[in-house]
JSON list of C-alpha atoms in Angstrom, two decimals:
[
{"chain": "A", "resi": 1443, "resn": "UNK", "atom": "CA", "xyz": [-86.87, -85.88, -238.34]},
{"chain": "A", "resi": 1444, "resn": "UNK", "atom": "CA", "xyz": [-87.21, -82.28, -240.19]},
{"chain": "A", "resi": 1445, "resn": "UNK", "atom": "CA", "xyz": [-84.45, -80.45, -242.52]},
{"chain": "A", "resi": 1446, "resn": "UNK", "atom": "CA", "xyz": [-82.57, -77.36, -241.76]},
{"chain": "A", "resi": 1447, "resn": "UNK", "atom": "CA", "xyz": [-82.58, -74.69, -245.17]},
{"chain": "A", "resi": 1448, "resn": "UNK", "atom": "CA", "xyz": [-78.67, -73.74, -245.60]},
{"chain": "A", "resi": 1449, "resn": "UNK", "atom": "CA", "xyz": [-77.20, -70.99, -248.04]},
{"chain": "A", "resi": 1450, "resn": "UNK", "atom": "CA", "xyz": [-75.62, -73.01, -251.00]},
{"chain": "A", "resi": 1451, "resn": "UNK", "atom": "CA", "xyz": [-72.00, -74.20, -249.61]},
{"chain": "A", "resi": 1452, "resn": "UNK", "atom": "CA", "xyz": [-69.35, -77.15, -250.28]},
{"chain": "A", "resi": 1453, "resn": "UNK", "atom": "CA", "xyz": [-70.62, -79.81, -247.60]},
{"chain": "A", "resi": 1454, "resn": "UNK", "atom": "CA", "xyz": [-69.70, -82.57, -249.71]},
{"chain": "A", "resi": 1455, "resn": "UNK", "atom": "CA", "xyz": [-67.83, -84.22, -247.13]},
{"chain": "A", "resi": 1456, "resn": "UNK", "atom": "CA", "xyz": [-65.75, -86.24, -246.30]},
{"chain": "A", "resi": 1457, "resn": "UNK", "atom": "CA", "xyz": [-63.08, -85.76, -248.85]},
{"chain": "A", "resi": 1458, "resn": "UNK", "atom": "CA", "xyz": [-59.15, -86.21, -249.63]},
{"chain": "A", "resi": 1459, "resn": "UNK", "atom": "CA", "xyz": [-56.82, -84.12, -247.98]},
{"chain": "A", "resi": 1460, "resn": "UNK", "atom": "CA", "xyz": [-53.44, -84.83, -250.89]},
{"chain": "A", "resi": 1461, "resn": "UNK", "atom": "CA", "xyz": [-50.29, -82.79, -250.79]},
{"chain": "A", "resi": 1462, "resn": "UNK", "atom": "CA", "xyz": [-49.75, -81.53, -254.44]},
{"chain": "A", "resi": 1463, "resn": "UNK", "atom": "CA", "xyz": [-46.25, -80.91, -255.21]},
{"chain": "A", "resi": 1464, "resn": "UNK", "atom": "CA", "xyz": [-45.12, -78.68, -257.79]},
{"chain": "A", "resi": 1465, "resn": "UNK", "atom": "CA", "xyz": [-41.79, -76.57, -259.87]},
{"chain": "A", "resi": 1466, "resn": "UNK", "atom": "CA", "xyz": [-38.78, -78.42, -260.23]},
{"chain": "A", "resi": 1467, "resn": "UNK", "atom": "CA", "xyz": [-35.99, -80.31, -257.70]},
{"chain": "A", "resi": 1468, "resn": "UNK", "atom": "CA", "xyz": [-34.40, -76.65, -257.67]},
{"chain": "A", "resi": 1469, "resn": "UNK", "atom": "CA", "xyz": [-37.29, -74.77, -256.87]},
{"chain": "A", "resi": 1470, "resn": "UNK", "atom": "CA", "xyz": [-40.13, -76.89, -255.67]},
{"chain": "A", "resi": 1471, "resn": "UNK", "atom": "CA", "xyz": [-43.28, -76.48, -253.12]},
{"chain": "A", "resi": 1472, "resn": "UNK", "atom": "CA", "xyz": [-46.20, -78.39, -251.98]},
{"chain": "A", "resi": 1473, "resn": "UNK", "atom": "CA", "xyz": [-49.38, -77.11, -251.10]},
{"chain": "A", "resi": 1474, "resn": "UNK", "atom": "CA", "xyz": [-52.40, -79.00, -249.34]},
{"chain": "A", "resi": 1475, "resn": "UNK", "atom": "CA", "xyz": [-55.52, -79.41, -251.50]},
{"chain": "A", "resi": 1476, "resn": "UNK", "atom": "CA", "xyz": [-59.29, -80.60, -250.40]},
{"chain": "A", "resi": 1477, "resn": "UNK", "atom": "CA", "xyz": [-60.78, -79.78, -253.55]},
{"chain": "A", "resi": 1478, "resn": "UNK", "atom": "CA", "xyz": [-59.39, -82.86, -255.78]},
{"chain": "A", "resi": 1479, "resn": "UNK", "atom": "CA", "xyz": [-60.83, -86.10, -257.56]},
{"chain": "A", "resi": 1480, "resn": "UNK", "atom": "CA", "xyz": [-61.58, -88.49, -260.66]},
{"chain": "A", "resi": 1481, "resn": "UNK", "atom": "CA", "xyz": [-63.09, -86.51, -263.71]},
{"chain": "A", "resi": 1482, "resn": "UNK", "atom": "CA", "xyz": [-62.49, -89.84, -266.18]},
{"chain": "A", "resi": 1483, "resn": "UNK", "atom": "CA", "xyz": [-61.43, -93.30, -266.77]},
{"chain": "A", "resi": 1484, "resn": "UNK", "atom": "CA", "xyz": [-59.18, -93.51, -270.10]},
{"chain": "A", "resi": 1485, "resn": "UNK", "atom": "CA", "xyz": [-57.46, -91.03, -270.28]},
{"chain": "A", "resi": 1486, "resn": "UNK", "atom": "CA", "xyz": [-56.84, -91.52, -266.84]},
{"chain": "A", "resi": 1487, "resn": "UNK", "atom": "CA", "xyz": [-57.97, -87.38, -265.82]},
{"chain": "A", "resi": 1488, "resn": "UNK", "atom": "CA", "xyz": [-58.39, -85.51, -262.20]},
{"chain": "A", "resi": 1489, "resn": "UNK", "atom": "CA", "xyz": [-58.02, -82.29, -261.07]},
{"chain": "A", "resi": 1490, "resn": "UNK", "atom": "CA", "xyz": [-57.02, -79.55, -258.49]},
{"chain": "A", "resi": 1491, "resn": "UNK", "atom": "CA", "xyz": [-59.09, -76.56, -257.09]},
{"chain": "A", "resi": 1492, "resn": "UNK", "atom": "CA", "xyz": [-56.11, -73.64, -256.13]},
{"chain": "A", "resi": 1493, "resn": "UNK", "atom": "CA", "xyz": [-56.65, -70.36, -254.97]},
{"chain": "A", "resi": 1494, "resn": "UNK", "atom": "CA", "xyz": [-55.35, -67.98, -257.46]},
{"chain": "A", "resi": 1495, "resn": "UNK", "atom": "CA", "xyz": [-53.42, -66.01, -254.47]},
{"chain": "A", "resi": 1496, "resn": "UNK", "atom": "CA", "xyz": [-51.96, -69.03, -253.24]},
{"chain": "A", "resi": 1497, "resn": "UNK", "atom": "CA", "xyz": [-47.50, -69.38, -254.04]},
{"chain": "A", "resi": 1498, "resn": "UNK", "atom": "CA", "xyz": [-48.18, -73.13, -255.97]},
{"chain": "A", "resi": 1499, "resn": "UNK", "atom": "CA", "xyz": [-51.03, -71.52, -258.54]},
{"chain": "A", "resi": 1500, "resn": "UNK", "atom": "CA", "xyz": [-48.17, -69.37, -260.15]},
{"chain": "A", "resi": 1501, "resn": "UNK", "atom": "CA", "xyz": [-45.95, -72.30, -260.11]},
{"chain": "A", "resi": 1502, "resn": "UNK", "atom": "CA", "xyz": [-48.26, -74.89, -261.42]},
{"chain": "A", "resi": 1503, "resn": "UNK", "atom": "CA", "xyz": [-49.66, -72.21, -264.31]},
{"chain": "A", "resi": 1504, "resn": "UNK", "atom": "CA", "xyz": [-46.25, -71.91, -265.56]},
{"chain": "A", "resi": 1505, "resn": "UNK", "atom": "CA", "xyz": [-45.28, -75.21, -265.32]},
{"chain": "A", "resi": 1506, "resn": "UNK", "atom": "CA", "xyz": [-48.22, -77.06, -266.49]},
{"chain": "A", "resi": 1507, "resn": "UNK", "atom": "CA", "xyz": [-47.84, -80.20, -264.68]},
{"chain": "A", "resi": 1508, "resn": "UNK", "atom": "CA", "xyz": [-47.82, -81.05, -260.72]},
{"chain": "A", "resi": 1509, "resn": "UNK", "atom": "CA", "xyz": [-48.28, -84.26, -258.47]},
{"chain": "A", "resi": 1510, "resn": "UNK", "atom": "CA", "xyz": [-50.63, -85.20, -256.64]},
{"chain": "A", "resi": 1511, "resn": "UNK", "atom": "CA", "xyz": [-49.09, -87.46, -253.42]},
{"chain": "A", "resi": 1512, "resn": "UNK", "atom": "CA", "xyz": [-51.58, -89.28, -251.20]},
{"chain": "A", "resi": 1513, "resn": "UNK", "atom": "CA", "xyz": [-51.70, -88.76, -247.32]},
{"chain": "A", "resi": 1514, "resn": "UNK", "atom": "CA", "xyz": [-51.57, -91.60, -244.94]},
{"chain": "A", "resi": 1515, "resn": "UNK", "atom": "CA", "xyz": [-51.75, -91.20, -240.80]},
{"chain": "A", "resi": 1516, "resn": "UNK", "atom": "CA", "xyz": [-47.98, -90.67, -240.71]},
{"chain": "A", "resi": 1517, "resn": "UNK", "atom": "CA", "xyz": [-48.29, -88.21, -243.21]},
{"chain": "A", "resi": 1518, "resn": "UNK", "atom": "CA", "xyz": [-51.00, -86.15, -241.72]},
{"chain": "A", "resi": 1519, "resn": "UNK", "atom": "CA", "xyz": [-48.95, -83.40, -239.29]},
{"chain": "A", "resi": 1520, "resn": "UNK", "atom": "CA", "xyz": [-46.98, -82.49, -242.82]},
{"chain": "A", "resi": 1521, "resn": "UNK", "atom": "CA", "xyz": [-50.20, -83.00, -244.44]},
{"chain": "A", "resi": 1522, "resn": "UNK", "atom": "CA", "xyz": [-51.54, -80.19, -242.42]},
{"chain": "A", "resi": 1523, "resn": "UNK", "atom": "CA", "xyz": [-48.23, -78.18, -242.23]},
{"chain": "A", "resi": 1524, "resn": "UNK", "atom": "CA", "xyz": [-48.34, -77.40, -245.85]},
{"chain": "A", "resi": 1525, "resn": "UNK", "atom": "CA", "xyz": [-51.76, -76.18, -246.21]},
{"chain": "A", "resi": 1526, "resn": "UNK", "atom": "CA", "xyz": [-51.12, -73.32, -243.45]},
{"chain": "A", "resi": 1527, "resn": "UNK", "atom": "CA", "xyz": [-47.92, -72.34, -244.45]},
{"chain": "A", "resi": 1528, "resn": "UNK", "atom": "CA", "xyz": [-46.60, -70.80, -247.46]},
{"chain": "A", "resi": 1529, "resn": "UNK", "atom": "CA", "xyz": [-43.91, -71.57, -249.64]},
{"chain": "A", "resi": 1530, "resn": "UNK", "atom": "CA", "xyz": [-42.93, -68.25, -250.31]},
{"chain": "A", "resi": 1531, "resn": "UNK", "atom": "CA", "xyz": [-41.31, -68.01, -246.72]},
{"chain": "A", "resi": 1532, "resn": "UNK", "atom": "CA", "xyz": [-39.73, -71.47, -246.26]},
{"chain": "A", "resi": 1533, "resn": "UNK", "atom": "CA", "xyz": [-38.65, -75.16, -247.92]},
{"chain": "A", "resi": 1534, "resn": "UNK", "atom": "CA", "xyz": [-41.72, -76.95, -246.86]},
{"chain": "A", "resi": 1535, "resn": "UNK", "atom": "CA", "xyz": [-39.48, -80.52, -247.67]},
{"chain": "A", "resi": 1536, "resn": "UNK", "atom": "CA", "xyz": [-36.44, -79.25, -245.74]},
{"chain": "A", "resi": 1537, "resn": "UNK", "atom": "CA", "xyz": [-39.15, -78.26, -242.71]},
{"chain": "A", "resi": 1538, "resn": "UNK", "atom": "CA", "xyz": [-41.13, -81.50, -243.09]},
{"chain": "A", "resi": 1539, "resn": "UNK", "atom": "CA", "xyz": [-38.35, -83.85, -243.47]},
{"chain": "A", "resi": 1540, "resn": "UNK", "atom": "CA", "xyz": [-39.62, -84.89, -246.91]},
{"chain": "A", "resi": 1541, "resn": "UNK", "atom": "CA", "xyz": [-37.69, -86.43, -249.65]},
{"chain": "A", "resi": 1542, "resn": "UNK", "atom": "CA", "xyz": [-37.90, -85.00, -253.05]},
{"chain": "A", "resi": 1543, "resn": "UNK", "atom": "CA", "xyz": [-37.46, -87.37, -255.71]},
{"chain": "A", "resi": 1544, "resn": "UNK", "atom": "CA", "xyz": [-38.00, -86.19, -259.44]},
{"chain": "A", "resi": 1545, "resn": "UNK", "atom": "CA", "xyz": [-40.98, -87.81, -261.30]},
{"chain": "A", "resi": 1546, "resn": "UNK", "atom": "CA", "xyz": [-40.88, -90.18, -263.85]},
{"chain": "A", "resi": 1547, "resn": "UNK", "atom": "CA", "xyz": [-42.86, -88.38, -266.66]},
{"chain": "A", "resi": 1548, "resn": "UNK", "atom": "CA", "xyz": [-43.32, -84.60, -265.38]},
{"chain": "A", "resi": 1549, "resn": "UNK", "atom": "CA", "xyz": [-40.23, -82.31, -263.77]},
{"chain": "A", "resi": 1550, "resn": "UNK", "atom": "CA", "xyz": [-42.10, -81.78, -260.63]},
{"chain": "A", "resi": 1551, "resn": "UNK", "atom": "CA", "xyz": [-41.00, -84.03, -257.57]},
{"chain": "A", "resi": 1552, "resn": "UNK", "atom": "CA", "xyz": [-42.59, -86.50, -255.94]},
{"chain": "A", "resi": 1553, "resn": "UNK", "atom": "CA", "xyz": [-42.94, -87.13, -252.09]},
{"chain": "A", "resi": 1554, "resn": "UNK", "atom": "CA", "xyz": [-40.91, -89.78, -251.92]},
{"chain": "A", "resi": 1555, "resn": "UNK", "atom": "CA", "xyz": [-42.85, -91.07, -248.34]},
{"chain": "A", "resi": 1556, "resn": "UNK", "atom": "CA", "xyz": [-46.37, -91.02, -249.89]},
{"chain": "A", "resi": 1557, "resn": "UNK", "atom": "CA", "xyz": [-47.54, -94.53, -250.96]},
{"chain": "A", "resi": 1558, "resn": "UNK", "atom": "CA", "xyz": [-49.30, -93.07, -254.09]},
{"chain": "A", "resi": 1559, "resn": "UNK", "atom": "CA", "xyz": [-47.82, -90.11, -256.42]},
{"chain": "A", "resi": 1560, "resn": "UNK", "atom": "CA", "xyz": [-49.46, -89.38, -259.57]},
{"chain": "A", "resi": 1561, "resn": "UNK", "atom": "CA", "xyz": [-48.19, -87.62, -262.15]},
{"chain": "A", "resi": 1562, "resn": "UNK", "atom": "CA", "xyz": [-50.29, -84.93, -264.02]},
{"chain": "A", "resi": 1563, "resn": "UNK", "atom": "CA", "xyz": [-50.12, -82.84, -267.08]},
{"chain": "A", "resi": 1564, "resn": "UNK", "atom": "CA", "xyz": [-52.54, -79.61, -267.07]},
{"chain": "A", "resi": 1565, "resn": "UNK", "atom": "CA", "xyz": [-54.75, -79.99, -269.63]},
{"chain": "A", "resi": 1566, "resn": "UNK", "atom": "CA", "xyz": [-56.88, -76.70, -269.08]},
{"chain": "A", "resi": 1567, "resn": "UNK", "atom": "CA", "xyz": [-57.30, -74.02, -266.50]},
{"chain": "A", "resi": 1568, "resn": "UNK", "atom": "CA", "xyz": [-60.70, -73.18, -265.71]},
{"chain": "A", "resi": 1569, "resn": "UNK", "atom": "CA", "xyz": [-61.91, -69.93, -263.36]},
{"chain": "A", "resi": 1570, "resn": "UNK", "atom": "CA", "xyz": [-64.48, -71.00, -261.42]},
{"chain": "A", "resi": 1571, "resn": "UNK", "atom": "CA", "xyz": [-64.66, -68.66, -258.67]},
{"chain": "A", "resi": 1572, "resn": "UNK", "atom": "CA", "xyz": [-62.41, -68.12, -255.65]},
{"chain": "A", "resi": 1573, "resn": "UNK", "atom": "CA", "xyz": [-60.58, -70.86, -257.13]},
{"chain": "A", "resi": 1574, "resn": "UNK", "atom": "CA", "xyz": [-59.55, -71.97, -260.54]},
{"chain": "A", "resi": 1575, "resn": "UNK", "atom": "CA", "xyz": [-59.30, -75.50, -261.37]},
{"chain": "A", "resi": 1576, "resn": "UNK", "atom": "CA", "xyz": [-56.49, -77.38, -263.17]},
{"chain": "A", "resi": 1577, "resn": "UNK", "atom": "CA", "xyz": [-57.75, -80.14, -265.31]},
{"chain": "A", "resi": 1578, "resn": "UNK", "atom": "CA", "xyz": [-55.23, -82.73, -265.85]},
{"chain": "A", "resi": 1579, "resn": "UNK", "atom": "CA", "xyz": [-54.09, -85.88, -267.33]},
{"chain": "A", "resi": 1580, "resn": "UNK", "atom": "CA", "xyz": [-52.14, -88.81, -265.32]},
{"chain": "A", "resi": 1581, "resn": "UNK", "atom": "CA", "xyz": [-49.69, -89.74, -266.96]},
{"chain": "A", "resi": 1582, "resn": "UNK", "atom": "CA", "xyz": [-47.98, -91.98, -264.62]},
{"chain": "A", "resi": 1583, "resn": "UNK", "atom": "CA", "xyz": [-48.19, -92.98, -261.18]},
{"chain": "A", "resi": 1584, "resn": "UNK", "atom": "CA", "xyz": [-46.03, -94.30, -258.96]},
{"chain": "A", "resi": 1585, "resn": "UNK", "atom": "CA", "xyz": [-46.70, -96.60, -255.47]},
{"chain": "A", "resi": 1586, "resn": "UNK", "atom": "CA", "xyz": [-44.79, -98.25, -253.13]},
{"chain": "A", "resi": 1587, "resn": "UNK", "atom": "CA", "xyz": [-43.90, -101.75, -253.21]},
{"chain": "A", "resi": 1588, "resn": "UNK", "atom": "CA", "xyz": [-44.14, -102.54, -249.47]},
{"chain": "A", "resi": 1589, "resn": "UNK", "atom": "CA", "xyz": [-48.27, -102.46, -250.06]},
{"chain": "A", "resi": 1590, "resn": "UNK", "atom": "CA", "xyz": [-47.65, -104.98, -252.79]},
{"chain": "A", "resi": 1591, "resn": "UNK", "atom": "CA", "xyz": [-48.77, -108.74, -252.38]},
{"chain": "A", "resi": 1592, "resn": "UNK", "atom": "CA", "xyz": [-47.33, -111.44, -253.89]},
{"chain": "A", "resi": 1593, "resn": "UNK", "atom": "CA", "xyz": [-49.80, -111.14, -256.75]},
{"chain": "A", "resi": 1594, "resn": "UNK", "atom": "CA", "xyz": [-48.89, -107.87, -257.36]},
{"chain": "A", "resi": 1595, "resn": "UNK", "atom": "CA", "xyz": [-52.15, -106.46, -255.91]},
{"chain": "A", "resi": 1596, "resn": "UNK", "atom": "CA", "xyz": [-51.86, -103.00, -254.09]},
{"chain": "A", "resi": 1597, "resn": "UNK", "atom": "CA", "xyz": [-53.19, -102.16, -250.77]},
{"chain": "A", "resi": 1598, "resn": "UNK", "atom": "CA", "xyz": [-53.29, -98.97, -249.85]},
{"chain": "A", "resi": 1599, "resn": "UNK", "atom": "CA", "xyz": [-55.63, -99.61, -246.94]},
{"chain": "A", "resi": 1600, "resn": "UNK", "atom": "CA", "xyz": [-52.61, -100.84, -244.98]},
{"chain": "A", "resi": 1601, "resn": "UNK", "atom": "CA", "xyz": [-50.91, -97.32, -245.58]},
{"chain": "A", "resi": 1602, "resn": "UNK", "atom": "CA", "xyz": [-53.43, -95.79, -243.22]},
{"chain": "A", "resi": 1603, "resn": "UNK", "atom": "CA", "xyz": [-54.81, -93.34, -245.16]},
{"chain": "A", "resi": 1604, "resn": "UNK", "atom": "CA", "xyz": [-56.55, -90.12, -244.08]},
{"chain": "A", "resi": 1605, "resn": "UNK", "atom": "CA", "xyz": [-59.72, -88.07, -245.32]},
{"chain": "A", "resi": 1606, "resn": "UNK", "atom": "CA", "xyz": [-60.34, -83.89, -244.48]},
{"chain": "A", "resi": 1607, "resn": "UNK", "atom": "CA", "xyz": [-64.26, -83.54, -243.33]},
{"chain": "A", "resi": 1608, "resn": "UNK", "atom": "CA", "xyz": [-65.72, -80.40, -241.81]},
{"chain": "A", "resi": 1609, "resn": "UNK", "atom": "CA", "xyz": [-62.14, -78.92, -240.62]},
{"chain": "A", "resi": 1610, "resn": "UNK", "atom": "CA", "xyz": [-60.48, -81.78, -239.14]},
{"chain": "A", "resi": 1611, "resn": "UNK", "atom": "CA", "xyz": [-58.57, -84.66, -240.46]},
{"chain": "A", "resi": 1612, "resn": "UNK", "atom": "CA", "xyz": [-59.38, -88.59, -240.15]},
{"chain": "A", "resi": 1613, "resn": "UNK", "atom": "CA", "xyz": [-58.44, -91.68, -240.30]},
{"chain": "A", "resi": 1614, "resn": "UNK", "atom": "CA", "xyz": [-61.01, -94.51, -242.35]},
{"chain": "A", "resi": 1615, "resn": "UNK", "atom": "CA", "xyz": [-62.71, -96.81, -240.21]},
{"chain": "A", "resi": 1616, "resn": "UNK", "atom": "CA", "xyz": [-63.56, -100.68, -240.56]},
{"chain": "A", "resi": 1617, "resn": "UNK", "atom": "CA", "xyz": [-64.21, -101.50, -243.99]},
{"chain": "A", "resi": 1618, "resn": "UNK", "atom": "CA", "xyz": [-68.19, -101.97, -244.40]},
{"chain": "A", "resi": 1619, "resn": "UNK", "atom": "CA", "xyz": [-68.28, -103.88, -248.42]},
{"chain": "A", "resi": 1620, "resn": "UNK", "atom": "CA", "xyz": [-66.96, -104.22, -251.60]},
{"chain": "A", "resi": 1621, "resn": "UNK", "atom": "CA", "xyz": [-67.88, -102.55, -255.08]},
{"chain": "A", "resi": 1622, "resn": "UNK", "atom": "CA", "xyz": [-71.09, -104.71, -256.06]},
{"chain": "A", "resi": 1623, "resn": "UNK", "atom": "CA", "xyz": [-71.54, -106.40, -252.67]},
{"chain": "A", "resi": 1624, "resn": "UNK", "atom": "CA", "xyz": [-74.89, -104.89, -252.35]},
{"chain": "A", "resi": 1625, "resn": "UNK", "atom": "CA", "xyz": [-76.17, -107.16, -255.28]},
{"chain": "A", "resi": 1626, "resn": "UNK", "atom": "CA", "xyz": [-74.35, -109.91, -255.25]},
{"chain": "A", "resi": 1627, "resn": "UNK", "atom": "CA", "xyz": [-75.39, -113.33, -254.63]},
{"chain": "A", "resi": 1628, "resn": "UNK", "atom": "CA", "xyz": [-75.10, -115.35, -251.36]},
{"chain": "A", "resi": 1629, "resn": "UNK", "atom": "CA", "xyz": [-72.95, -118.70, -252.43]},
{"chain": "A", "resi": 1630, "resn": "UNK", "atom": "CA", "xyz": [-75.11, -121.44, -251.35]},
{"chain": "A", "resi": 1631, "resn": "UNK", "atom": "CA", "xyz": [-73.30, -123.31, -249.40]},
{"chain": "A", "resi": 1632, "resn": "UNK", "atom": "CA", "xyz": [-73.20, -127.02, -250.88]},
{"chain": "A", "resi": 1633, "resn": "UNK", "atom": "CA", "xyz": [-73.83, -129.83, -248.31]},
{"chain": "A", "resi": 1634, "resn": "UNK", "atom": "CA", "xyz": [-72.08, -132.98, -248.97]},
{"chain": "A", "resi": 1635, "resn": "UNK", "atom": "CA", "xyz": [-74.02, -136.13, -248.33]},
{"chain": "A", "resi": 1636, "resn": "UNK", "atom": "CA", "xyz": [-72.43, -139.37, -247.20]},
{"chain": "A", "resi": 1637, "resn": "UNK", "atom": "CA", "xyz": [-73.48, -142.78, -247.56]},
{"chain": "A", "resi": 1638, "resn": "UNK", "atom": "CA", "xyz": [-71.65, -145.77, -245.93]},
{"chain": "A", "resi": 1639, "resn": "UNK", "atom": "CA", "xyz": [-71.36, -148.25, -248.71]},
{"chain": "A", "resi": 1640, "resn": "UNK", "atom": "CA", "xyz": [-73.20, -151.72, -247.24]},
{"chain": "A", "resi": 1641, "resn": "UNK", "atom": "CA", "xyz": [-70.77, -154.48, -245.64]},
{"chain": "A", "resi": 1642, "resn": "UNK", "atom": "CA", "xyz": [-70.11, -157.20, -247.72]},
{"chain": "A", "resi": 1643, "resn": "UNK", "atom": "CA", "xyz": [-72.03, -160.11, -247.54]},
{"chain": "A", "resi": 1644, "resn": "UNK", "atom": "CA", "xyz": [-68.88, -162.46, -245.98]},
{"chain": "A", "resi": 1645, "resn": "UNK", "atom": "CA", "xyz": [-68.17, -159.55, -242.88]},
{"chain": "A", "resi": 1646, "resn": "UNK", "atom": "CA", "xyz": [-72.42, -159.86, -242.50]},
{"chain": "A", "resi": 1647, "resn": "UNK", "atom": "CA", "xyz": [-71.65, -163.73, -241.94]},
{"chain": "A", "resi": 1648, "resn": "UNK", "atom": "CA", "xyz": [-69.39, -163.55, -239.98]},
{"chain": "A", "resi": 1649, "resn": "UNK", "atom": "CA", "xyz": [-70.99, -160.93, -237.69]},
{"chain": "A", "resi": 1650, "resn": "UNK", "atom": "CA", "xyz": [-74.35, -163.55, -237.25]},
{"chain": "A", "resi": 1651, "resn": "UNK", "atom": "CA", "xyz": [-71.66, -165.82, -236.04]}
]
């Protein structure tokens, strides 16, 4: 096996494909984003990577604050939808058949039909290139109950969820481990031994008779 030499490029794949929505419930827009993730634990921080010519980057400068709303299979036509079209020329909600529902801690709506909407504060703007990134804080997130157990544990594998890899959209596949399974130990599986307890003496006697 031998190694191609590329030019320097973004081939970390695959990654999330989110719709980030932004403005207000009077004037509002979402707009598709690859370039997103986890920057830090506590505070909870992420981030989005926008084109500066792109209608949301205005929005979200001014603003300071946007949400970031997680894609699932049913989700994925819209999902795509939004990242070719602009919001300059038409209500991507309206044309999506998305419900806008204003967040809890930020003005900016949420997608009501995503399973996962997180709330974020920008924090710092930071020109990186062809795109500028917007550092953020959570500060509150919102999922829906129907991925709930009865323990209150969420699973957002049973949304269907999608990931964006090399210019085409897909669903996960079967799940392969757990954090930590790769060092943790095998349970030993115990074997119980029983031992039939000895007949009396009187059911011995009266089995030589």
């Amino acid at each position: 096996m031998g190694k191609d030499i590329w030019k320097p490029g973004t081939v970390i794949y695959p990654v999330p494909a989110v719709m980030v929505s932004c403005g207000t419930m009077e004037e509002k827009n979402i707009i598709t984003v690859a370039w997103t993730g986890t920057v830090n634990s506590d505070p909870a921080m992420t981030y989005v990577s926008i084109r500066p010519s792109r209608h949301s980057y205005q929005i979200i400068k001014e603003r300071g604050e946007f949400v970031i709303n997680l894609v699932t299979e049913k989700l994925a036509y819209a999902c795509d939808y939004c990242g070719v079209k602009s919001g300059r020329d038409i209500d991507k909600f309206a044309e999506m058949k998305l419900t806008a529902k204003k967040g809890e801690k930020v003005d900016a709506p949420i997608i009501y039909e995503s399973p996962v909407n997180i709330e974020c504060k920008v924090k710092e703007i930071i020109p990186l290139g062809t795109h500028h990134m917007f550092l953020a804080e959570v500060v509150s997130v919102q999922v829906s109950d129907e991925y709930l157990d009865e323990t209150g544990k969420f699973h957002f594998d049973k949304a269907k969820p999608i990931c964006y890899s090399h210019g085409a959209y897909y669903g996960l596949g079967k799940k392969l481990g757990t954090f930590g399974y790769s060092v943790k130990k095998k349970e030993d599986k115990k074997v119980v031994k029983t031992t039939k307890k000895p007949a009396s003496s009187k059911k011995r006697a009266k089995k030589k008779k």
